[in-house]
């Protein structure tokens, strides 16, 4: 058998059972738009559940490591019960007790190590997931990933009832959960990309990408609501939910129009291969004869696609900022006096959802603006630059009042998550169908995995550094985040210049230069 890169794509042309059932009820084939609606709904719910399970750790942190807000010290006496057999044999936990080994003086550092372990494996697995995703049935691949994620998320919570206090147990569970989580993003973006062309892709994917924030919000609310019953429930319930949604993916998700025997609509392709012209906006798929000849794009070849590297490294720093908020915002809120008062872990978790509400608006705005301007890089860079003063004002003035905190948190979420959402959705889909691929549809998952995998390395580093830096100064943490936002914007400078030149060349003054300039622009 040849190497993996030479294996033929494994395609399942059979319709999912749920699609067959719907057609049986309708007594006829489902329309293209109906399939599109099913794809959007199912993938939205799928990745919402991924983020809901990912968010629980940040909510439970302040329960595992209850820091005294008055003196800034841990409760060292709680470690002593580890040596008491009588205590070890019972599970008697109340909110505020903490949980060994995380309630010691090195609690934030240990929690930071869990984050980086999860995200490091997630980033590592992302590259392989994209590679495999372009060669396998994405419906099966996604289902396995979701059920595996549910299993190991629940196993983290089982540590509560099993009275497990070994750091290495939680470390291993988080690492394996991260590996299964890495199957999600390349798969859902590839499936959505198979069903939607570039027309209004930014707006559609901006709205669709609200699943990230909706998942964070729902994960926060579920974990916060269950925390008082025992922190284990905050993991088990989201774990069961993602496993159930994984089954719905298996039953309903149509991977591509070809897999269910549906013809693509006209607006999916804006006239590639028309009148003998060279392909400039390639199909995400093609007829069966062409499909057989297609080979999945290799890892190195995907990196060489114009625009992939700049956006990948930009996302490295953008996700560093976004995931620091994802994993540490509830902890930061619960340990920062607002109007002179400290909030409970539950209240802090609920309040942190306003960051994600702002993220929903930011993702939609970034997608819509980039569609109107036809300028992905300009939009992403502008949002990253605007995030810098937003972060500064939140750190400096967020403690003055609850209203001020919520307003500034909302603005931070909008500018931080806007470019993050744009790059991981519309930009990834654009680059996965770049004209240099000459119509080859077998690059979407690979390109998506490269961009989000590189971003996930930054997502791992941010929370890890925060675990150490926050012990000394939260102001230093925010300085790090502002610096990361600046670098993220600067990394897109060349693409921004290209887009500006392209726009100028398209103006009446641009004259005949427009055609040659268009061909040079990477995205």
PDB file of N, CA and C in Angstrom, residues 399-477:
ATOM      1  N   UNK A 399     -13.362  47.893  35.938  1.00  0.00           N
ATOM      2  CA  UNK A 399     -13.714  47.672  37.338  1.00  0.00           C
ATOM      3  C   UNK A 399     -14.591  48.775  37.919  1.00  0.00           C
ATOM      4  N   UNK A 400     -14.768  49.866  37.182  1.00  0.00           N
ATOM      5  CA  UNK A 400     -15.470  51.032  37.723  1.00  0.00           C
ATOM      6  C   UNK A 400     -16.924  50.713  38.046  1.00  0.00           C
ATOM      7  N   UNK A 401     -17.606  50.043  37.122  1.00  0.00           N
ATOM      8  CA  UNK A 401     -19.005  49.687  37.347  1.00  0.00           C
ATOM      9  C   UNK A 401     -19.354  48.458  36.519  1.00  0.00           C
ATOM     10  N   UNK A 402     -20.479  47.844  36.879  1.00  0.00           N
ATOM     11  CA  UNK A 402     -20.918  46.659  36.154  1.00  0.00           C
ATOM     12  C   UNK A 402     -21.279  47.003  34.710  1.00  0.00           C
ATOM     13  N   UNK A 403     -21.938  48.142  34.518  1.00  0.00           N
ATOM     14  CA  UNK A 403     -22.327  48.564  33.170  1.00  0.00           C
ATOM     15  C   UNK A 403     -21.080  48.798  32.312  1.00  0.00           C
ATOM     16  N   UNK A 404     -20.085  49.468  32.883  1.00  0.00           N
ATOM     17  CA  UNK A 404     -18.847  49.734  32.159  1.00  0.00           C
ATOM     18  C   UNK A 404     -18.139  48.430  31.807  1.00  0.00           C
ATOM     19  N   UNK A 405     -18.126  47.487  32.745  1.00  0.00           N
ATOM     20  CA  UNK A 405     -17.476  46.205  32.515  1.00  0.00           C
ATOM     21  C   UNK A 405     -18.134  45.456  31.363  1.00  0.00           C
ATOM     22  N   UNK A 406     -19.470  45.405  31.390  1.00  0.00           N
ATOM     23  CA  UNK A 406     -20.209  44.687  30.353  1.00  0.00           C
ATOM     24  C   UNK A 406     -20.007  45.343  28.989  1.00  0.00           C
ATOM     25  N   UNK A 407     -20.091  46.671  28.938  1.00  0.00           N
ATOM     26  CA  UNK A 407     -19.956  47.387  27.665  1.00  0.00           C
ATOM     27  C   UNK A 407     -18.576  47.182  27.055  1.00  0.00           C
ATOM     28  N   UNK A 408     -17.533  47.324  27.870  1.00  0.00           N
ATOM     29  CA  UNK A 408     -16.170  47.184  27.365  1.00  0.00           C
ATOM     30  C   UNK A 408     -15.854  45.727  27.016  1.00  0.00           C
ATOM     31  N   UNK A 409     -16.410  44.786  27.792  1.00  0.00           N
ATOM     32  CA  UNK A 409     -16.224  43.373  27.485  1.00  0.00           C
ATOM     33  C   UNK A 409     -16.876  43.024  26.152  1.00  0.00           C
ATOM     34  N   UNK A 410     -18.056  43.573  25.912  1.00  0.00           N
ATOM     35  CA  UNK A 410     -18.768  43.360  24.658  1.00  0.00           C
ATOM     36  C   UNK A 410     -17.949  43.865  23.473  1.00  0.00           C
ATOM     37  N   UNK A 411     -17.371  45.054  23.617  1.00  0.00           N
ATOM     38  CA  UNK A 411     -16.559  45.640  22.550  1.00  0.00           C
ATOM     39  C   UNK A 411     -15.304  44.801  22.306  1.00  0.00           C
ATOM     40  N   UNK A 412     -14.673  44.345  23.386  1.00  0.00           N
ATOM     41  CA  UNK A 412     -13.500  43.474  23.235  1.00  0.00           C
ATOM     42  C   UNK A 412     -13.858  42.212  22.461  1.00  0.00           C
ATOM     43  N   UNK A 413     -14.969  41.606  22.816  1.00  0.00           N
ATOM     44  CA  UNK A 413     -15.405  40.391  22.132  1.00  0.00           C
ATOM     45  C   UNK A 413     -15.639  40.627  20.651  1.00  0.00           C
ATOM     46  N   UNK A 414     -16.213  41.795  20.326  1.00  0.00           N
ATOM     47  CA  UNK A 414     -16.504  42.113  18.927  1.00  0.00           C
ATOM     48  C   UNK A 414     -15.222  42.224  18.107  1.00  0.00           C
ATOM     49  N   UNK A 415     -14.227  42.947  18.617  1.00  0.00           N
ATOM     50  CA  UNK A 415     -13.001  43.165  17.846  1.00  0.00           C
ATOM     51  C   UNK A 415     -12.033  41.982  17.908  1.00  0.00           C
ATOM     52  N   UNK A 416     -12.060  41.211  18.990  1.00  0.00           N
ATOM     53  CA  UNK A 416     -11.167  40.048  19.101  1.00  0.00           C
ATOM     54  C   UNK A 416     -11.695  38.876  18.272  1.00  0.00           C
ATOM     55  N   UNK A 417     -12.991  38.592  18.398  1.00  0.00           N
ATOM     56  CA  UNK A 417     -13.561  37.428  17.716  1.00  0.00           C
ATOM     57  C   UNK A 417     -13.908  37.688  16.260  1.00  0.00           C
ATOM     58  N   UNK A 418     -14.043  38.967  15.856  1.00  0.00           N
ATOM     59  CA  UNK A 418     -14.374  39.280  14.473  1.00  0.00           C
ATOM     60  C   UNK A 418     -13.373  38.713  13.478  1.00  0.00           C
ATOM     61  N   UNK A 419     -12.084  39.099  13.580  1.00  0.00           N
ATOM     62  CA  UNK A 419     -11.094  38.555  12.638  1.00  0.00           C
ATOM     63  C   UNK A 419     -10.850  37.070  12.832  1.00  0.00           C
ATOM     64  N   UNK A 420     -10.936  36.591  14.071  1.00  0.00           N
ATOM     65  CA  UNK A 420     -10.784  35.170  14.350  1.00  0.00           C
ATOM     66  C   UNK A 420     -11.844  34.380  13.578  1.00  0.00           C
ATOM     67  N   UNK A 421     -13.107  34.861  13.639  1.00  0.00           N
ATOM     68  CA  UNK A 421     -14.186  34.185  12.925  1.00  0.00           C
ATOM     69  C   UNK A 421     -13.997  34.280  11.418  1.00  0.00           C
ATOM     70  N   UNK A 422     -13.592  35.440  10.924  1.00  0.00           N
ATOM     71  CA  UNK A 422     -13.430  35.641   9.488  1.00  0.00           C
ATOM     72  C   UNK A 422     -12.343  34.741   8.902  1.00  0.00           C
ATOM     73  N   UNK A 423     -11.207  34.679   9.579  1.00  0.00           N
ATOM     74  CA  UNK A 423     -10.076  33.902   9.065  1.00  0.00           C
ATOM     75  C   UNK A 423     -10.368  32.406   9.082  1.00  0.00           C
ATOM     76  N   UNK A 424     -11.009  31.945  10.149  1.00  0.00           N
ATOM     77  CA  UNK A 424     -11.245  30.500  10.262  1.00  0.00           C
ATOM     78  C   UNK A 424     -12.397  30.004   9.402  1.00  0.00           C
ATOM     79  N   UNK A 425     -13.188  30.915   8.845  1.00  0.00           N
ATOM     80  CA  UNK A 425     -14.322  30.483   8.016  1.00  0.00           C
ATOM     81  C   UNK A 425     -14.145  30.918   6.567  1.00  0.00           C
ATOM     82  N   UNK A 426     -14.544  32.162   6.249  1.00  0.00           N
ATOM     83  CA  UNK A 426     -14.548  32.617   4.857  1.00  0.00           C
ATOM     84  C   UNK A 426     -13.154  32.599   4.238  1.00  0.00           C
ATOM     85  N   UNK A 427     -12.156  33.066   4.979  1.00  0.00           N
ATOM     86  CA  UNK A 427     -10.793  33.100   4.434  1.00  0.00           C
ATOM     87  C   UNK A 427     -10.295  31.681   4.163  1.00  0.00           C
ATOM     88  N   UNK A 428     -10.510  30.773   5.104  1.00  0.00           N
ATOM     89  CA  UNK A 428     -10.074  29.388   4.920  1.00  0.00           C
ATOM     90  C   UNK A 428     -10.755  28.751   3.718  1.00  0.00           C
ATOM     91  N   UNK A 429     -12.060  29.008   3.570  1.00  0.00           N
ATOM     92  CA  UNK A 429     -12.789  28.451   2.430  1.00  0.00           C
ATOM     93  C   UNK A 429     -12.306  29.074   1.118  1.00  0.00           C
ATOM     94  N   UNK A 430     -12.031  30.386   1.144  1.00  0.00           N
ATOM     95  CA  UNK A 430     -11.507  31.050  -0.058  1.00  0.00           C
ATOM     96  C   UNK A 430     -10.180  30.426  -0.492  1.00  0.00           C
ATOM     97  N   UNK A 431      -9.285  30.284   0.469  1.00  0.00           N
ATOM     98  CA  UNK A 431      -7.956  29.764   0.153  1.00  0.00           C
ATOM     99  C   UNK A 431      -8.003  28.282  -0.214  1.00  0.00           C
ATOM    100  N   UNK A 432      -8.960  27.550   0.375  1.00  0.00           N
ATOM    101  CA  UNK A 432      -9.112  26.133   0.038  1.00  0.00           C
ATOM    102  C   UNK A 432      -9.647  25.907  -1.356  1.00  0.00           C
ATOM    103  N   UNK A 433     -10.147  26.992  -1.991  1.00  0.00           N
ATOM    104  CA  UNK A 433     -10.636  26.903  -3.369  1.00  0.00           C
ATOM    105  C   UNK A 433      -9.929  27.938  -4.230  1.00  0.00           C
ATOM    106  N   UNK A 434      -8.682  28.213  -3.893  1.00  0.00           N
ATOM    107  CA  UNK A 434      -7.906  29.244  -4.590  1.00  0.00           C
ATOM    108  C   UNK A 434      -7.690  28.875  -6.059  1.00  0.00           C
ATOM    109  N   UNK A 435      -7.574  29.899  -6.897  1.00  0.00           N
ATOM    110  CA  UNK A 435      -7.428  29.667  -8.337  1.00  0.00           C
ATOM    111  C   UNK A 435      -6.182  28.866  -8.690  1.00  0.00           C
ATOM    112  N   UNK A 436      -5.159  28.908  -7.825  1.00  0.00           N
ATOM    113  CA  UNK A 436      -3.936  28.142  -8.104  1.00  0.00           C
ATOM    114  C   UNK A 436      -4.176  26.639  -8.052  1.00  0.00           C
ATOM    115  N   UNK A 437      -5.307  26.222  -7.442  1.00  0.00           N
ATOM    116  CA  UNK A 437      -5.634  24.795  -7.360  1.00  0.00           C
ATOM    117  C   UNK A 437      -6.286  24.289  -8.647  1.00  0.00           C
ATOM    118  N   UNK A 438      -6.668  25.225  -9.520  1.00  0.00           N
ATOM    119  CA  UNK A 438      -7.230  24.891 -10.832  1.00  0.00           C
ATOM    120  C   UNK A 438      -8.430  23.956 -10.740  1.00  0.00           C
ATOM    121  N   UNK A 439      -9.332  24.308  -9.817  1.00  0.00           N
ATOM    122  CA  UNK A 439     -10.579  23.568  -9.722  1.00  0.00           C
ATOM    123  C   UNK A 439     -10.549  22.359  -8.821  1.00  0.00           C
ATOM    124  N   UNK A 440      -9.408  22.006  -8.255  1.00  0.00           N
ATOM    125  CA  UNK A 440      -9.310  20.848  -7.368  1.00  0.00           C
ATOM    126  C   UNK A 440     -10.035  21.146  -6.060  1.00  0.00           C
ATOM    127  N   UNK A 441     -11.029  20.329  -5.733  1.00  0.00           N
ATOM    128  CA  UNK A 441     -11.827  20.561  -4.522  1.00  0.00           C
ATOM    129  C   UNK A 441     -11.242  19.869  -3.297  1.00  0.00           C
ATOM    130  N   UNK A 442     -10.152  19.152  -3.487  1.00  0.00           N
ATOM    131  CA  UNK A 442      -9.633  18.331  -2.397  1.00  0.00           C
ATOM    132  C   UNK A 442      -8.571  19.051  -1.566  1.00  0.00           C
ATOM    133  N   UNK A 443      -8.856  20.295  -1.191  1.00  0.00           N
ATOM    134  CA  UNK A 443      -7.897  21.039  -0.381  1.00  0.00           C
ATOM    135  C   UNK A 443      -8.547  21.760   0.781  1.00  0.00           C
ATOM    136  N   UNK A 444      -9.878  21.762   0.822  1.00  0.00           N
ATOM    137  CA  UNK A 444     -10.574  22.555   1.834  1.00  0.00           C
ATOM    138  C   UNK A 444     -10.190  22.180   3.255  1.00  0.00           C
ATOM    139  N   UNK A 445     -10.298  20.913   3.600  1.00  0.00           N
ATOM    140  CA  UNK A 445     -10.004  20.503   4.970  1.00  0.00           C
ATOM    141  C   UNK A 445      -8.529  20.696   5.309  1.00  0.00           C
ATOM    142  N   UNK A 446      -7.646  20.436   4.344  1.00  0.00           N
ATOM    143  CA  UNK A 446      -6.208  20.586   4.592  1.00  0.00           C
ATOM    144  C   UNK A 446      -5.842  22.044   4.861  1.00  0.00           C
ATOM    145  N   UNK A 447      -6.330  22.948   4.012  1.00  0.00           N
ATOM    146  CA  UNK A 447      -6.041  24.375   4.203  1.00  0.00           C
ATOM    147  C   UNK A 447      -6.651  24.880   5.499  1.00  0.00           C
ATOM    148  N   UNK A 448      -7.876  24.488   5.777  1.00  0.00           N
ATOM    149  CA  UNK A 448      -8.533  24.882   7.020  1.00  0.00           C
ATOM    150  C   UNK A 448      -7.739  24.404   8.229  1.00  0.00           C
ATOM    151  N   UNK A 449      -7.259  23.174   8.161  1.00  0.00           N
ATOM    152  CA  UNK A 449      -6.490  22.608   9.268  1.00  0.00           C
ATOM    153  C   UNK A 449      -5.163  23.330   9.447  1.00  0.00           C
ATOM    154  N   UNK A 450      -4.505  23.696   8.358  1.00  0.00           N
ATOM    155  CA  UNK A 450      -3.230  24.409   8.457  1.00  0.00           C
ATOM    156  C   UNK A 450      -3.432  25.756   9.138  1.00  0.00           C
ATOM    157  N   UNK A 451      -4.439  26.501   8.688  1.00  0.00           N
ATOM    158  CA  UNK A 451      -4.676  27.828   9.246  1.00  0.00           C
ATOM    159  C   UNK A 451      -5.112  27.737  10.702  1.00  0.00           C
ATOM    160  N   UNK A 452      -6.112  26.898  10.985  1.00  0.00           N
ATOM    161  CA  UNK A 452      -6.600  26.818  12.369  1.00  0.00           C
ATOM    162  C   UNK A 452      -5.629  26.066  13.257  1.00  0.00           C
ATOM    163  N   UNK A 453      -4.885  25.117  12.696  1.00  0.00           N
ATOM    164  CA  UNK A 453      -3.887  24.403  13.494  1.00  0.00           C
ATOM    165  C   UNK A 453      -2.777  25.328  13.943  1.00  0.00           C
ATOM    166  N   UNK A 454      -2.306  26.193  13.027  1.00  0.00           N
ATOM    167  CA  UNK A 454      -1.285  27.175  13.397  1.00  0.00           C
ATOM    168  C   UNK A 454      -1.842  28.139  14.428  1.00  0.00           C
ATOM    169  N   UNK A 455      -3.094  28.562  14.232  1.00  0.00           N
ATOM    170  CA  UNK A 455      -3.724  29.436  15.217  1.00  0.00           C
ATOM    171  C   UNK A 455      -3.848  28.775  16.572  1.00  0.00           C
ATOM    172  N   UNK A 456      -4.075  27.472  16.578  1.00  0.00           N
ATOM    173  CA  UNK A 456      -4.253  26.755  17.837  1.00  0.00           C
ATOM    174  C   UNK A 456      -2.960  26.633  18.635  1.00  0.00           C
ATOM    175  N   UNK A 457      -1.826  26.729  17.958  1.00  0.00           N
ATOM    176  CA  UNK A 457      -0.558  26.770  18.690  1.00  0.00           C
ATOM    177  C   UNK A 457      -0.517  28.043  19.539  1.00  0.00           C
ATOM    178  N   UNK A 458      -0.946  29.157  18.931  1.00  0.00           N
ATOM    179  CA  UNK A 458      -1.045  30.399  19.697  1.00  0.00           C
ATOM    180  C   UNK A 458      -2.081  30.290  20.793  1.00  0.00           C
ATOM    181  N   UNK A 459      -3.177  29.584  20.497  1.00  0.00           N
ATOM    182  CA  UNK A 459      -4.227  29.389  21.495  1.00  0.00           C
ATOM    183  C   UNK A 459      -3.712  28.603  22.695  1.00  0.00           C
ATOM    184  N   UNK A 460      -2.732  27.739  22.478  1.00  0.00           N
ATOM    185  CA  UNK A 460      -2.149  26.970  23.582  1.00  0.00           C
ATOM    186  C   UNK A 460      -1.176  27.821  24.392  1.00  0.00           C
ATOM    187  N   UNK A 461      -0.421  28.660  23.699  1.00  0.00           N
ATOM    188  CA  UNK A 461       0.605  29.456  24.374  1.00  0.00           C
ATOM    189  C   UNK A 461      -0.010  30.556  25.239  1.00  0.00           C
ATOM    190  N   UNK A 462      -1.065  31.202  24.736  1.00  0.00           N
ATOM    191  CA  UNK A 462      -1.687  32.300  25.472  1.00  0.00           C
ATOM    192  C   UNK A 462      -2.157  31.920  26.868  1.00  0.00           C
ATOM    193  N   UNK A 463      -3.019  30.901  26.996  1.00  0.00           N
ATOM    194  CA  UNK A 463      -3.475  30.498  28.328  1.00  0.00           C
ATOM    195  C   UNK A 463      -2.340  30.013  29.233  1.00  0.00           C
ATOM    196  N   UNK A 464      -1.327  29.344  28.642  1.00  0.00           N
ATOM    197  CA  UNK A 464      -0.200  28.879  29.451  1.00  0.00           C
ATOM    198  C   UNK A 464       0.552  30.059  30.052  1.00  0.00           C
ATOM    199  N   UNK A 465       0.896  31.035  29.228  1.00  0.00           N
ATOM    200  CA  UNK A 465       1.601  32.220  29.728  1.00  0.00           C
ATOM    201  C   UNK A 465       0.759  32.968  30.755  1.00  0.00           C
ATOM    202  N   UNK A 466      -0.544  33.019  30.506  1.00  0.00           N
ATOM    203  CA  UNK A 466      -1.436  33.716  31.434  1.00  0.00           C
ATOM    204  C   UNK A 466      -1.423  33.067  32.805  1.00  0.00           C
ATOM    205  N   UNK A 467      -1.348  31.733  32.846  1.00  0.00           N
ATOM    206  CA  UNK A 467      -1.314  31.032  34.125  1.00  0.00           C
ATOM    207  C   UNK A 467      -0.143  31.459  34.985  1.00  0.00           C
ATOM    208  N   UNK A 468       0.986  31.757  34.363  1.00  0.00           N
ATOM    209  CA  UNK A 468       2.174  32.189  35.107  1.00  0.00           C
ATOM    210  C   UNK A 468       2.192  33.707  35.331  1.00  0.00           C
ATOM    211  N   UNK A 469       1.887  34.463  34.270  1.00  0.00           N
ATOM    212  CA  UNK A 469       1.981  35.925  34.366  1.00  0.00           C
ATOM    213  C   UNK A 469       0.926  36.495  35.307  1.00  0.00           C
ATOM    214  N   UNK A 470      -0.288  35.907  35.304  1.00  0.00           N
ATOM    215  CA  UNK A 470      -1.368  36.443  36.128  1.00  0.00           C
ATOM    216  C   UNK A 470      -1.058  36.366  37.620  1.00  0.00           C
ATOM    217  N   UNK A 471      -0.186  35.428  38.008  1.00  0.00           N
ATOM    218  CA  UNK A 471       0.184  35.314  39.419  1.00  0.00           C
ATOM    219  C   UNK A 471       0.937  36.556  39.896  1.00  0.00           C
ATOM    220  N   UNK A 472       1.535  37.276  38.944  1.00  0.00           N
ATOM    221  CA  UNK A 472       2.285  38.485  39.288  1.00  0.00           C
ATOM    222  C   UNK A 472       1.507  39.751  38.949  1.00  0.00           C
ATOM    223  N   UNK A 473       0.878  39.768  37.764  1.00  0.00           N
ATOM    224  CA  UNK A 473       0.190  40.986  37.352  1.00  0.00           C
ATOM    225  C   UNK A 473      -0.758  40.722  36.194  1.00  0.00           C
ATOM    226  N   UNK A 474      -2.037  41.075  36.371  1.00  0.00           N
ATOM    227  CA  UNK A 474      -2.984  40.977  35.279  1.00  0.00           C
ATOM    228  C   UNK A 474      -2.752  42.074  34.251  1.00  0.00           C
ATOM    229  N   UNK A 475      -2.165  43.184  34.678  1.00  0.00           N
ATOM    230  CA  UNK A 475      -1.836  44.249  33.722  1.00  0.00           C
ATOM    231  C   UNK A 475      -0.815  43.751  32.709  1.00  0.00           C
ATOM    232  N   UNK A 476       0.125  42.918  33.166  1.00  0.00           N
ATOM    233  CA  UNK A 476       1.124  42.343  32.265  1.00  0.00           C
ATOM    234  C   UNK A 476       0.462  41.397  31.264  1.00  0.00           C
ATOM    235  N   UNK A 477      -0.573  40.694  31.712  1.00  0.00           N
ATOM    236  CA  UNK A 477      -1.309  39.801  30.810  1.00  0.00           C
ATOM    237  C   UNK A 477      -1.952  40.607  29.683  1.00  0.00           C
TER     238      UNK A 477
END
